[in-house]
CSV table of C-alpha atoms in Angstrom, one decimal:
chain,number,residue,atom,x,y,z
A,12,UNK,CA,-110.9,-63.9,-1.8
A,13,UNK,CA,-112.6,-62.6,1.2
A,14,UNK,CA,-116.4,-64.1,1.8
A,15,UNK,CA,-118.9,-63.8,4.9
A,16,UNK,CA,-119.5,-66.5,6.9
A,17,UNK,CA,-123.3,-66.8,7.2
A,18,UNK,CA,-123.6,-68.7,10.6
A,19,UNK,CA,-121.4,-66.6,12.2
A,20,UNK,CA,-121.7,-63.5,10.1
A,21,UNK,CA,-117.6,-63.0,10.3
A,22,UNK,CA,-115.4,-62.5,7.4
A,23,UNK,CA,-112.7,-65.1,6.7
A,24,UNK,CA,-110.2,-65.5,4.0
A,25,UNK,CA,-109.8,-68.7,1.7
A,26,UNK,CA,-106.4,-69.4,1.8
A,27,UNK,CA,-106.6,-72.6,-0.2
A,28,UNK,CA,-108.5,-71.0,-3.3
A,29,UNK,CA,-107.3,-67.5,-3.3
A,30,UNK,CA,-103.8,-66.7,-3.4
A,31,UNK,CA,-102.5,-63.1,-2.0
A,32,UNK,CA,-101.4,-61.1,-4.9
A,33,UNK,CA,-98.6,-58.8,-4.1
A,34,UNK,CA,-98.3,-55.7,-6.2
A,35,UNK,CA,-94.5,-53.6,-6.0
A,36,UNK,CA,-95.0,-50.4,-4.8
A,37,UNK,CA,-92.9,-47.5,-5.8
A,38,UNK,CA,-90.0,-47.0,-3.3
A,39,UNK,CA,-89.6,-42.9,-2.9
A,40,UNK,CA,-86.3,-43.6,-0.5
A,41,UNK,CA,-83.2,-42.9,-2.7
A,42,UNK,CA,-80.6,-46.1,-3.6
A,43,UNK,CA,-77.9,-46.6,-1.2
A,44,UNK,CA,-75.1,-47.0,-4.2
A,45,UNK,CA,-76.6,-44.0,-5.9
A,46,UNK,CA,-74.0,-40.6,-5.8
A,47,UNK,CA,-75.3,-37.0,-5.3
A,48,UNK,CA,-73.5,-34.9,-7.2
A,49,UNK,CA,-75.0,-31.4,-5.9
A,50,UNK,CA,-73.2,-32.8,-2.5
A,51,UNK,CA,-70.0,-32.5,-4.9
A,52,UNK,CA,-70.1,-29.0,-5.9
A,53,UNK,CA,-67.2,-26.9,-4.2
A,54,UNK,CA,-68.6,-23.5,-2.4
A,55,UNK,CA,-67.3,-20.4,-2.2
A,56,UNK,CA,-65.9,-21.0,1.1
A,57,UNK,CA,-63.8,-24.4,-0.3
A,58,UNK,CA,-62.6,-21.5,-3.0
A,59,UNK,CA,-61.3,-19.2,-0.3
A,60,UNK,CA,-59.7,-21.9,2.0
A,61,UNK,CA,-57.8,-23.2,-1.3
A,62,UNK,CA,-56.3,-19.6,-2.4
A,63,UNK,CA,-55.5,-18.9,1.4
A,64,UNK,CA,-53.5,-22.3,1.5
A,65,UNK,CA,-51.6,-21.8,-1.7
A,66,UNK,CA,-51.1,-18.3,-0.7
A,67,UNK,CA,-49.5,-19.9,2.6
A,68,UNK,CA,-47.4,-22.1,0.9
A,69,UNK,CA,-45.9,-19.6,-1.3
A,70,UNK,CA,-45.0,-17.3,1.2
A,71,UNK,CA,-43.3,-19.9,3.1
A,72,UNK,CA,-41.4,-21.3,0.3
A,73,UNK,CA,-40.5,-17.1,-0.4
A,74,UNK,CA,-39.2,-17.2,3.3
A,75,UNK,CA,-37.2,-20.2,2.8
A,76,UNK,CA,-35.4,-18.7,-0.3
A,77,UNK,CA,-34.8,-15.6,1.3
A,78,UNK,CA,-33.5,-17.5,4.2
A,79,UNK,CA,-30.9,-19.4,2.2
A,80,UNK,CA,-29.3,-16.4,0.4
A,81,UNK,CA,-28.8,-14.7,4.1
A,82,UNK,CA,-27.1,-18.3,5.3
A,83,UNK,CA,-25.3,-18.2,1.9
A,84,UNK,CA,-23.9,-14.5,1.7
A,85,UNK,CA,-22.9,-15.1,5.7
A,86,UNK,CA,-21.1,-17.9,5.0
A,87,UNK,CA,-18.8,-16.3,2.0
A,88,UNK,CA,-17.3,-13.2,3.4
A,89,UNK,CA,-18.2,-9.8,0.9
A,90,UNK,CA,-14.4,-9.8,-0.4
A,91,UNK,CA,-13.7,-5.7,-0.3
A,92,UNK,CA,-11.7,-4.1,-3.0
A,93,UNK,CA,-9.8,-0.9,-4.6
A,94,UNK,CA,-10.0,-0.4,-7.8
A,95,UNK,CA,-6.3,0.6,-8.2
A,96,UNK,CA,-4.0,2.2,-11.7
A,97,UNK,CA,-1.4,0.3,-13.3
A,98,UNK,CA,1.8,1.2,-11.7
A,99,UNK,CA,4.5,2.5,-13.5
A,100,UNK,CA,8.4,2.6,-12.2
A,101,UNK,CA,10.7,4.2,-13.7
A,102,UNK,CA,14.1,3.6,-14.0
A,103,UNK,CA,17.3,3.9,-15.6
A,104,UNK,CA,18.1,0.4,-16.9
A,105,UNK,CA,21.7,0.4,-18.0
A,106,UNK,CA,22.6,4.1,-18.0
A,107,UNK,CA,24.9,5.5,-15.6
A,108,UNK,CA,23.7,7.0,-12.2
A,109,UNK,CA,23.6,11.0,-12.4
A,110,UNK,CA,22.2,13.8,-11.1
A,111,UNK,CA,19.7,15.3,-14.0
A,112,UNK,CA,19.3,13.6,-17.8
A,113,UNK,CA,21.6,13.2,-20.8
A,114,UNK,CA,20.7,14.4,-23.8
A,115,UNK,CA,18.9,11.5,-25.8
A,116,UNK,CA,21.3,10.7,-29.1
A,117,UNK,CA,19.8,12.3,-32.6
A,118,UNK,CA,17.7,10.1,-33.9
A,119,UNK,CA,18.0,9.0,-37.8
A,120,UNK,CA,15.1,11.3,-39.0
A,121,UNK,CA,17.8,14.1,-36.9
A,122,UNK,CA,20.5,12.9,-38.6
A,123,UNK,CA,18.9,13.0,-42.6
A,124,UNK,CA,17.5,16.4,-41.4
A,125,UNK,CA,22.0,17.9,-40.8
A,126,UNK,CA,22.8,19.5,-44.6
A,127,UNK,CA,26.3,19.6,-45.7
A,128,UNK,CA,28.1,22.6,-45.3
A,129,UNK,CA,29.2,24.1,-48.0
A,130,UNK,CA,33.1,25.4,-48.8
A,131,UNK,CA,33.0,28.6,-47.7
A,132,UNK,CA,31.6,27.1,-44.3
A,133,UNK,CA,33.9,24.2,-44.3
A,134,UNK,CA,36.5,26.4,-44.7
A,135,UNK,CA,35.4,29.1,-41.9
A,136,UNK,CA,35.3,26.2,-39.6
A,137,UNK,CA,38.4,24.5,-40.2
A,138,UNK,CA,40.2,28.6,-39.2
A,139,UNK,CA,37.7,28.8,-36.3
A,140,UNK,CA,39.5,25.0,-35.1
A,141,UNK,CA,42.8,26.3,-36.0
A,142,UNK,CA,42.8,28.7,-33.6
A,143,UNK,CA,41.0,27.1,-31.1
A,144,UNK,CA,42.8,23.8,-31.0
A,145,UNK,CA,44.6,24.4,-27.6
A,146,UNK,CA,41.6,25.7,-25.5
A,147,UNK,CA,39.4,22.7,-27.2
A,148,UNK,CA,42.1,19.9,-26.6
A,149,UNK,CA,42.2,21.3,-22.9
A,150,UNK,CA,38.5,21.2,-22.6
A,151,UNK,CA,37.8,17.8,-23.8
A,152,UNK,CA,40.8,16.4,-21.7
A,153,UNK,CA,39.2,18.1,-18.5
A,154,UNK,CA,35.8,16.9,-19.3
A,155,UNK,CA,37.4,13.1,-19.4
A,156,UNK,CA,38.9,13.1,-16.4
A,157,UNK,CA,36.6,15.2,-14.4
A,158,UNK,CA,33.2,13.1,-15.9
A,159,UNK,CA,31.0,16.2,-16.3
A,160,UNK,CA,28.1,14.1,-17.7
A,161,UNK,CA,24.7,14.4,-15.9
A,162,UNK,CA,24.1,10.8,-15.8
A,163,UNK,CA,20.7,9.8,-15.4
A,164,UNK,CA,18.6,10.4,-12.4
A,165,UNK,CA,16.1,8.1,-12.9
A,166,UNK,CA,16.2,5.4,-9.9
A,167,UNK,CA,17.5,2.0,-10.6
A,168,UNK,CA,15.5,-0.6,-12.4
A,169,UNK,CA,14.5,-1.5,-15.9
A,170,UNK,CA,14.4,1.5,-18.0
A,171,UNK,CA,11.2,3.4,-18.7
A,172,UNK,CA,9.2,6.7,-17.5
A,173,UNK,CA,7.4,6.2,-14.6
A,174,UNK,CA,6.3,7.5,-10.7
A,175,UNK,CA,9.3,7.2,-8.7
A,176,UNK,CA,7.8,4.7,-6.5
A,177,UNK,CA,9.8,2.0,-5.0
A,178,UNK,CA,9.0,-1.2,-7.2
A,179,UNK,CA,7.4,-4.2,-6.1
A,180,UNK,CA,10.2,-6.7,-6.4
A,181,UNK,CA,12.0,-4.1,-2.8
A,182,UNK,CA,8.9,-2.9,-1.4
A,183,UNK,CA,7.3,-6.1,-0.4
A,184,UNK,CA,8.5,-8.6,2.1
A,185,UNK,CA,6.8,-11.7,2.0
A,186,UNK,CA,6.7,-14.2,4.9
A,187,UNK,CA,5.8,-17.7,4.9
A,188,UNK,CA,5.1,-19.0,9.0
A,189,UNK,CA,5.6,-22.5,8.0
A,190,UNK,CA,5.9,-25.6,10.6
A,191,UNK,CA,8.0,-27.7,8.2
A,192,UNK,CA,9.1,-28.4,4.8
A,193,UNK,CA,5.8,-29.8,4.0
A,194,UNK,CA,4.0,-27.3,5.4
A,195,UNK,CA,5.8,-24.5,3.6
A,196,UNK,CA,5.2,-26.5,0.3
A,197,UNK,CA,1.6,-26.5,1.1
A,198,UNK,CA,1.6,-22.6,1.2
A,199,UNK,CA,3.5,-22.7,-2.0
A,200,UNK,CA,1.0,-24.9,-3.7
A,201,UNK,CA,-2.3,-22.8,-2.7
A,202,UNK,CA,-0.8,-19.7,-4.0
A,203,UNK,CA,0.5,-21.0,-7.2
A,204,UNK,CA,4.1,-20.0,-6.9
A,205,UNK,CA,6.5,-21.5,-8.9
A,206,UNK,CA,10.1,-22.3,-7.5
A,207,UNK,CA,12.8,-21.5,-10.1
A,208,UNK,CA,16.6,-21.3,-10.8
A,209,UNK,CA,18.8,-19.3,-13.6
A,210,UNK,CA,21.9,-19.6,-14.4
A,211,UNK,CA,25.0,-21.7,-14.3
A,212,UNK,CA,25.5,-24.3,-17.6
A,213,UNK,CA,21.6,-23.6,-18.4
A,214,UNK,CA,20.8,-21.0,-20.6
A,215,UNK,CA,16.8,-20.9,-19.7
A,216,UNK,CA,15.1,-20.8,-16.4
A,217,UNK,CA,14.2,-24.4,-14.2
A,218,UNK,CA,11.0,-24.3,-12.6
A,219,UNK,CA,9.3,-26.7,-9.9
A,220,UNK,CA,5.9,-26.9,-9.2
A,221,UNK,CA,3.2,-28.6,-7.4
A,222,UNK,CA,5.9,-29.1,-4.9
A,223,UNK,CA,3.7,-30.4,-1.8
A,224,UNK,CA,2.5,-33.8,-3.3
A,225,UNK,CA,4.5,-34.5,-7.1
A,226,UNK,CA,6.6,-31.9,-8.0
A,227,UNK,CA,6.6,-31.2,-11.8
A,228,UNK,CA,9.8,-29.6,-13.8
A,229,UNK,CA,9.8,-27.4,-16.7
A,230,UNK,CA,12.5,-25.1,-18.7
A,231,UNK,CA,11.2,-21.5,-20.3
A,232,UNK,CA,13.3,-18.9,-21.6
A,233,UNK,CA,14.1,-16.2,-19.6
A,234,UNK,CA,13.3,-13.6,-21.6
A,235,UNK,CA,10.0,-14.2,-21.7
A,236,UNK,CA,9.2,-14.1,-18.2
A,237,UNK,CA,7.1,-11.2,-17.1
A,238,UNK,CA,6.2,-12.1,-13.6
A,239,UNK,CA,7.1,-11.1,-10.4
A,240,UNK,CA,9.8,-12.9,-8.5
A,241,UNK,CA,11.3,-12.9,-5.2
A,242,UNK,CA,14.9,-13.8,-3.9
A,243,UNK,CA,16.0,-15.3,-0.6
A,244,UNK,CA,18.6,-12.6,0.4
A,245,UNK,CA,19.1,-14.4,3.9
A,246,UNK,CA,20.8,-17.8,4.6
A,247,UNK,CA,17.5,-19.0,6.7
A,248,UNK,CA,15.1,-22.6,6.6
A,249,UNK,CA,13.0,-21.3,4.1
A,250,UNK,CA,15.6,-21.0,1.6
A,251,UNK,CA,17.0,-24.3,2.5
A,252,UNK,CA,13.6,-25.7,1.9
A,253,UNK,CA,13.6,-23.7,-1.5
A,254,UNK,CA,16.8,-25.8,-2.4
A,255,UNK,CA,15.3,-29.4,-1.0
A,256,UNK,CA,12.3,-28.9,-2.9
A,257,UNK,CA,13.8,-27.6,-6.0
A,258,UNK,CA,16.2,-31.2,-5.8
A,259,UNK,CA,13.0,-32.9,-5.3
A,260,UNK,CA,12.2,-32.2,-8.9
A,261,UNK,CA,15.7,-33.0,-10.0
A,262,UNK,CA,16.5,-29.6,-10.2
A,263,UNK,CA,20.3,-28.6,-10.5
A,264,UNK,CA,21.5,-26.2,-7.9
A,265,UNK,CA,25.1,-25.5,-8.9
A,266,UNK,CA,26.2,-21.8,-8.5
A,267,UNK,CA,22.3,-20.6,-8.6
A,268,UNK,CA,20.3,-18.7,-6.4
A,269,UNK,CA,16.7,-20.2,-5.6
A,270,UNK,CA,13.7,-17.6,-6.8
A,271,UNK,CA,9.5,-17.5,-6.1
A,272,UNK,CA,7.7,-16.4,-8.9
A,273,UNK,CA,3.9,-14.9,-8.3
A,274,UNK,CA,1.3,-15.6,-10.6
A,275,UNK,CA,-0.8,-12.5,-11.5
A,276,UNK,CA,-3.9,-13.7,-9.4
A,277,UNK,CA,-1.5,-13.7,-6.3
A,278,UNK,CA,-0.1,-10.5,-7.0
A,279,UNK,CA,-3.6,-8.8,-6.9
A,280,UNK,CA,-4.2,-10.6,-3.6
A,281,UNK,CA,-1.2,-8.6,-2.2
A,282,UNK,CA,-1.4,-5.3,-4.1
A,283,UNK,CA,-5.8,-5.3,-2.8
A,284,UNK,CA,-4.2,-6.1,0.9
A,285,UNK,CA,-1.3,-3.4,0.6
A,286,UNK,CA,-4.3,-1.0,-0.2
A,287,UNK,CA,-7.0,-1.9,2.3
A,288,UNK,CA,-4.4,-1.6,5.1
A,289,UNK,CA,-2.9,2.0,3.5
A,290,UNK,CA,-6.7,3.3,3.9
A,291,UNK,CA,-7.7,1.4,6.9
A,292,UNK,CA,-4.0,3.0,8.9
A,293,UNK,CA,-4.2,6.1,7.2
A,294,UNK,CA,-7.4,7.0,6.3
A,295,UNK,CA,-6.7,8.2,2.7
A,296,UNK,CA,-7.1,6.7,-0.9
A,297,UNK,CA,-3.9,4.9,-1.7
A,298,UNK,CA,-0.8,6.7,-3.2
A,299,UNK,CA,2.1,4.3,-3.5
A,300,UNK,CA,4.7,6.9,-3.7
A,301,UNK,CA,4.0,7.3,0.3
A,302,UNK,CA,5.1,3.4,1.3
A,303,UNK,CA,8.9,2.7,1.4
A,304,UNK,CA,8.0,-1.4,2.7
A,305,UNK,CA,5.1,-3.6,3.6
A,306,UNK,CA,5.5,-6.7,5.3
A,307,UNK,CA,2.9,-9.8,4.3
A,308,UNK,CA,2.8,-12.8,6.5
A,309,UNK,CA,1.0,-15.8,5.5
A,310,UNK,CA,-1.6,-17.2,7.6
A,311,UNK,CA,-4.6,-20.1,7.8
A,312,UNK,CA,-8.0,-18.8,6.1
A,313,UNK,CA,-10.5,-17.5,8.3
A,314,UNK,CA,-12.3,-20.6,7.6
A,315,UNK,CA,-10.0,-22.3,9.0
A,316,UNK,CA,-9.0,-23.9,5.7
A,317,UNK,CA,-6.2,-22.7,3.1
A,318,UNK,CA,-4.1,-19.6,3.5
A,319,UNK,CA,-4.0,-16.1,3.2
A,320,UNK,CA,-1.9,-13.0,3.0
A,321,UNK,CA,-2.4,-10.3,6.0
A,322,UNK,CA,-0.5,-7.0,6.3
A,323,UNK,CA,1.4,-6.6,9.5
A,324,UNK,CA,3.5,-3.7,9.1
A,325,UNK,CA,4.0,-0.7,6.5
A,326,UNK,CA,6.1,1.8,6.3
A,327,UNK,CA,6.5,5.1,5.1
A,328,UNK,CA,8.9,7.5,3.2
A,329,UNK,CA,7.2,10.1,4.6
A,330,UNK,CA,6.6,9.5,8.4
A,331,UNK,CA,5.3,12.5,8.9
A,332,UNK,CA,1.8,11.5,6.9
A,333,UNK,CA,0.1,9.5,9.5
């Protein structure tokens, strides 16, 4: 405690009696671990920055999609294509070749319909023949010998009505450019065409497939097959490779004549490609009556990998129609 010193009338602390009493005072500064969540609270300007951000990041992922459909649809060619009607040949099958159409036999419902005559007829008829026997014996001997018969004009083929257009099997020409036997194979593999033989000792038809790598054999029956085939008319390398390839497969080539039969997804390649270059040369929709021959030639995608069919060269029954 503080006292006055009476000598020297100063004040003077007793530090051996009293002892300082220290009293906490209240500390208004804030604690340093101590969080302040107002400092926490977003603003309406952190609300704007985040929508403008996720605004930018949509529109760039947008762009990016967009970007890969354009690099997508550039890199696959749009394929082009004709919506085109079934065609239909006609043709005469087995009936002789003539000039107009021979009356079709009666048919049995015809033949129930014919009533007997009756005596008086019978008898009518058998004078009428009497008398007539020399000018009818002469008539049917001249119409033997001079073959009076119309025939039937339709165009060769198998029989049915149709467009007289020339079929498939004659208007197209197919050419493979092929560097060698394993080549050619190669172009027959992509395309799914089947080498085949009929004829000789086997009743059904021999085909040969996958001929580039393993070739694979099989036996149908003729009459079952539908598709379009092709026949080497020319002595030439491509029908010697027909014949190595079909021995590859143990295929016996005795007395029978090597064929290339289409599948139908090949055949629209080359009916879509005979169109195209009709309306491309021409300028007209398609009318297959007009083409007497087109000429394919197979050549190396556009990629740059497989093969493909182009048109070089048509021709027209009508040259006139340019």
């Amino acid at each position: 405690m503080p006292y006055y010193n009476g000598e020297s009338g100063t004040r003077a602390f007793d530090l051996t009696t009293d002892s300082i009493e220290m009293t906490a005072t209240p500390n208004n500064k804030k604690n340093f671990f101590e969080i302040d969540e107002s400092s926490m609270r977003a603003s309406s300007v952190d609300y704007v920055s985040s929508l403008l951000s996720s605004m930018l990041v949509l529109v760039a992922l947008a762009v990016l999609m967009l970007g890969l459909l354009f690099f997508m649809r550039s890199a696959s060619p749009v394929v082009d294509t004709i919506e085109l009607e079934t065609e239909k040949v006609e043709g005469r099958g087995d009936h002789a070749a003539g000039f107009e159409r021979d009356p079709d036999p009666p048919s049995a419902e015809e033949v129930s319909q014919l009533n007997e005559p009756t005596m008086e007829q019978s008898l009518q008829l058998v004078s009428e023949a009497i008398s007539n026997v020399s000018s009818v014996l002469e008539n049917v001997e001249s119409a033997a010998t001079s073959g009076d018969g119309k025939g039937d004009s339709r165009q060769a083929g198998p029989e049915g009505e149709g467009d007289k257009i020339v079929p498939r099997f004659e208007r197209w020409d197919l050419r493979f450019q092929a560097r060698d036997r394993k080549n050619y194979a190669a172009q027959l593999d992509f395309f799914k065409i089947e080498l085949g033989v009929y004829g000789g000792a086997s009743p059904s038809v021999e085909y040969a497939s996958n001929v580039a790598t393993q070739p694979i054999k099989r036996n149908g029956p003729s009459n079952t097959e539908k598709r379009l085939y092709f026949i080497s008319v020319s002595e030439g390398v491509l029908k010697q490779y027909d014949k190595q390839l079909l021995q590859a497969a143990g295929i016996n080539l005795a007395n029978r004549t090597p064929m290339k039969f289409l599948p139908a997804e090949t055949e629209k390649l080359l009916e879509q490609a005979e169109a195209l270059y009709y309306r491309d040369k021409r300028g007209l929709p398609i009318r297959i009556a007009d083409i007497a021959k087109t000429v394919f030639e197979v050549r190396t995608g556009k990629s740059g990998k497989g093969y493909e069919f182009v048109v070089v060269d048509q021709r027209y029954r009508n040259a006139l129609k340019k």
